Amino acid sequence: MRAALAGVAALSLSLAGCGAGDESTADTGGTVTVFAAASLTETFTKLGKDFESAHPGTRVVLNFAGSSALATQITQGAPADVFAAASPATMKTVTDAGDAAGAPAVLVRNQLVIAVPEGNPDRVGGLAELARPGVKVALCAEQVPCGAAARSALDAAGVRLTPATLEQDVKGALAKVKLGEVDAALVYRTDVRAAAGLAAVEFPESARAVNDYPIVVLKHAGNPDGARAFVDHVRSDAGLAVLTAAGFQAPPSR
């Protein structure tokens, strides 16, 4: 199991474009393996590159997926140094299993929007329009943070709808809109901002479904010093600037 999951993490590095070091670089500086929520893909890819530049000889390996899937991988023994989740509930899976080295810290917050094609051809103005006959909607599965947040927002609005598809992470839901397979999706504001050809429709009930993103160094980290340095980097003023520029909100303590 550990070997298989390690392969997933190594593959994700090539997908994220963060393999800046050669073999000698990896030997001298070591590797920091970061498991992060799919909605952090763009920002953590940049922050990983920035960290490598600031720490010559260090290589950052990034594994992006739904937070619940990542939490399961970690508790099953996947080798990782840092976990950044899209909700306290998914982080709790890891802390309850005794796999965190210390208490998680809230990195940022994120809020839902309705993703629609550019120009909003179906004239979606809020959650109620998603329940109109003929409107196809993608949601994240409820065990995923974006799905749990979507359910909270829909309940707050009193809207009942049957989604056309339930996706395992926010990027999957967004892709359905990009491909024209659905008319709208409930996703994070940051994901729509990073996507071409899509627009975001804000709705007031999203204030009832704001997700905190906790981050923690893992207890069985192979590179604990590198892990702590990476967490410090993303929580620094410079790291927060990258995250807020992408549409994340600073946590209340900041």
XYZ file of C-alpha atoms in Angstrom:
254
model
C 0.000 0.000 0.000
C 2.764 2.444 0.938
C 4.606 1.753 -2.309
C 1.484 2.243 -4.410
C 0.559 5.484 -2.696
C 4.104 6.754 -2.952
C 3.808 6.282 -6.699
C 0.706 8.483 -6.713
C 2.582 11.253 -4.925
C 5.569 11.011 -7.259
C 3.316 11.132 -10.306
C 1.589 14.231 -8.999
C 4.898 16.087 -9.000
C 5.224 15.787 -12.736
C 1.620 16.915 -13.149
C 2.169 19.942 -10.931
C 5.446 20.891 -12.591
C 7.406 21.151 -9.363
C 10.392 18.895 -10.053
C 12.948 21.669 -10.040
C 15.831 19.657 -8.609
C 18.061 17.019 -10.216
C 19.279 13.897 -8.405
C 22.109 15.706 -6.601
C 19.702 18.443 -5.540
C 17.329 15.893 -4.023
C 20.229 14.224 -2.166
C 21.538 17.450 -0.627
C 18.264 19.151 0.225
C 15.769 16.340 0.458
C 12.148 16.133 -0.618
C 9.086 17.656 0.983
C 5.953 15.705 0.070
C 2.772 17.773 0.380
C -0.741 16.337 0.201
C -3.097 19.241 -0.588
C -6.753 19.787 -1.448
C -7.463 19.982 -5.179
C -8.595 23.609 -4.834
C -5.036 24.527 -3.806
C -3.539 23.249 -7.083
C -2.605 26.552 -8.689
C -1.472 28.356 -5.544
C 0.525 25.482 -4.047
C 2.193 24.818 -7.388
C 3.484 28.400 -7.319
C 4.334 28.281 -3.617
C 6.199 25.010 -4.137
C 8.337 26.562 -6.852
C 8.961 29.628 -4.688
C 9.988 27.375 -1.790
C 12.431 25.450 -3.982
C 13.970 28.728 -5.163
C 14.368 29.940 -1.591
C 15.779 26.590 -0.417
C 18.298 25.356 -3.007
C 18.604 21.602 -2.973
C 15.015 21.028 -1.880
C 12.370 19.364 -4.036
C 8.646 19.773 -3.384
C 6.390 16.883 -4.411
C 2.726 17.848 -4.598
C -0.183 15.402 -4.498
C -3.554 17.058 -5.183
C -6.925 15.343 -4.723
C -10.140 15.593 -2.729
C -9.338 16.177 0.928
C -11.246 13.108 2.096
C -9.284 10.857 -0.277
C -5.991 12.370 0.873
C -6.917 11.950 4.539
C -7.670 8.275 3.895
C -4.333 7.804 2.127
C -2.484 9.375 5.049
C -4.216 7.253 7.680
C -3.477 4.159 5.580
C 0.234 4.943 5.651
C 0.939 7.012 2.552
C 4.338 8.730 2.951
C 3.753 12.465 3.272
C 5.243 15.378 5.193
C 2.483 18.001 5.095
C -1.308 17.866 4.782
C -3.375 20.885 3.707
C -7.112 20.121 3.786
C -10.138 22.044 2.552
C -12.096 21.564 5.779
C -11.578 20.933 9.492
C -13.701 17.763 9.180
C -11.292 16.096 6.766
C -8.306 17.228 8.831
C -9.986 15.656 11.885
C -9.704 12.258 10.188
C -5.932 12.660 10.311
C -5.664 14.165 13.790
C -8.025 11.560 15.279
C -5.788 8.844 13.847
C -2.791 10.390 15.616
C -1.042 11.207 12.329
C -0.505 14.944 12.935
C 2.562 16.414 14.601
C 0.890 19.099 16.676
C -2.275 21.115 16.178
C -3.285 22.185 12.650
C -3.338 25.901 11.843
C -5.940 27.569 9.635
C -4.158 28.693 6.487
C -6.952 30.420 4.539
C -10.701 30.337 3.964
C -12.699 29.772 0.780
C -16.244 30.456 -0.340
C -18.582 28.883 -2.877
C -19.835 30.424 -6.116
C -21.886 29.081 -9.005
C -19.629 28.364 -11.975
C -21.299 28.961 -15.343
C -20.017 29.318 -18.913
C -18.828 32.789 -19.826
C -21.813 34.977 -20.654
C -24.067 32.930 -18.341
C -26.295 31.641 -21.176
C -28.854 30.117 -18.798
C -29.142 33.376 -16.854
C -28.410 31.743 -13.523
C -28.709 34.417 -10.864
C -28.738 32.346 -7.687
C -29.295 28.937 -6.187
C -33.030 28.840 -6.980
C -32.324 28.875 -10.719
C -30.289 25.687 -10.371
C -33.507 23.797 -9.605
C -35.244 24.904 -12.822
C -36.301 22.073 -15.146
C -33.633 21.298 -17.713
C -30.736 22.930 -15.812
C -27.985 20.356 -15.280
C -25.802 20.898 -12.215
C -22.559 19.299 -11.001
C -21.873 19.047 -7.290
C -19.035 17.548 -5.320
C -19.882 14.402 -3.387
C -20.962 15.234 0.161
C -17.950 13.544 1.796
C -15.744 16.066 -0.036
C -15.474 19.543 1.571
C -16.919 21.378 -1.446
C -19.868 18.963 -1.427
C -20.519 19.435 2.268
C -20.366 23.212 1.780
C -22.748 23.003 -1.188
C -25.253 21.035 0.886
C -25.072 23.660 3.659
C -25.675 26.471 1.151
C -28.560 24.683 -0.585
C -30.185 23.887 2.761
C -29.800 27.520 3.842
C -31.549 28.614 0.641
C -34.246 25.946 0.910
C -33.334 24.657 -2.546
C -33.763 20.998 -3.453
C -32.131 19.741 -6.614
C -30.948 16.479 -8.119
C -27.424 16.918 -9.485
C -26.547 15.516 -12.896
C -23.258 14.290 -11.454
C -21.424 14.029 -8.147
C -17.659 14.528 -8.417
C -14.856 13.454 -6.078
C -13.164 16.865 -6.013
C -13.842 20.450 -7.003
C -11.746 20.244 -10.178
C -13.940 17.392 -11.400
C -17.099 19.450 -10.907
C -15.542 22.429 -12.650
C -14.431 20.278 -15.586
C -18.039 19.263 -16.252
C -18.924 22.919 -16.873
C -15.843 23.470 -19.047
C -16.762 20.466 -21.188
C -20.374 21.591 -21.553
C -21.681 18.466 -19.839
C -23.554 20.538 -17.246
C -24.871 24.082 -17.150
C -23.483 25.024 -13.734
C -21.519 23.735 -10.757
C -21.124 24.740 -7.137
C -17.388 25.217 -6.659
C -14.971 27.523 -4.885
C -14.470 31.105 -5.975
C -10.750 30.455 -6.385
C -11.303 27.656 -8.900
C -13.467 29.781 -11.190
C -10.950 32.615 -11.010
C -8.220 30.244 -12.196
C -10.296 28.815 -15.074
C -10.609 30.258 -18.577
C -14.010 30.543 -20.228
C -16.056 30.464 -17.041
C -17.811 33.060 -14.905
C -18.724 33.111 -11.213
C -22.198 33.900 -9.917
C -22.111 34.993 -6.277
C -25.012 34.114 -3.979
C -25.709 35.251 -0.394
C -26.103 31.755 1.078
C -22.410 31.080 0.421
C -21.701 33.033 3.609
C -23.229 30.057 5.461
C -20.734 27.662 3.890
C -17.272 29.193 4.249
C -14.560 26.543 4.527
C -11.458 26.907 6.692
C -8.326 25.273 5.234
C -6.150 23.755 7.982
C -2.526 22.722 7.414
C -0.272 20.523 9.548
C 3.087 18.766 9.597
C 2.521 15.010 9.710
C 3.761 12.847 12.561
C 5.573 10.352 10.340
C 7.112 12.957 8.032
C 10.277 11.727 6.377
C 11.573 15.296 6.261
C 10.149 17.060 9.339
C 12.482 20.053 9.098
C 11.548 20.589 5.464
C 7.884 20.118 6.316
C 7.980 22.772 9.037
C 9.845 25.150 6.726
C 7.237 24.639 3.983
C 4.343 25.287 6.365
C 6.099 28.437 7.590
C 6.571 29.506 3.969
C 2.923 29.167 2.946
C 1.773 30.847 6.182
C 4.161 33.786 5.775
C 3.025 37.193 4.525
C 4.444 36.351 1.092
C 2.605 33.023 1.036
C -0.648 34.620 2.128
C -0.265 37.218 -0.634
C -0.152 34.435 -3.246
C -3.232 32.787 -1.749
C -5.335 35.936 -1.393
C -4.413 37.061 -4.918
C -6.053 33.830 -6.091
C -9.260 34.648 -4.206
C -8.728 32.900 -0.883
C -9.618 34.828 2.260
C -7.186 35.386 5.104
C -8.223 33.591 8.301
C -9.791 35.755 11.033
C -6.591 35.663 13.105
C -4.724 37.443 10.324
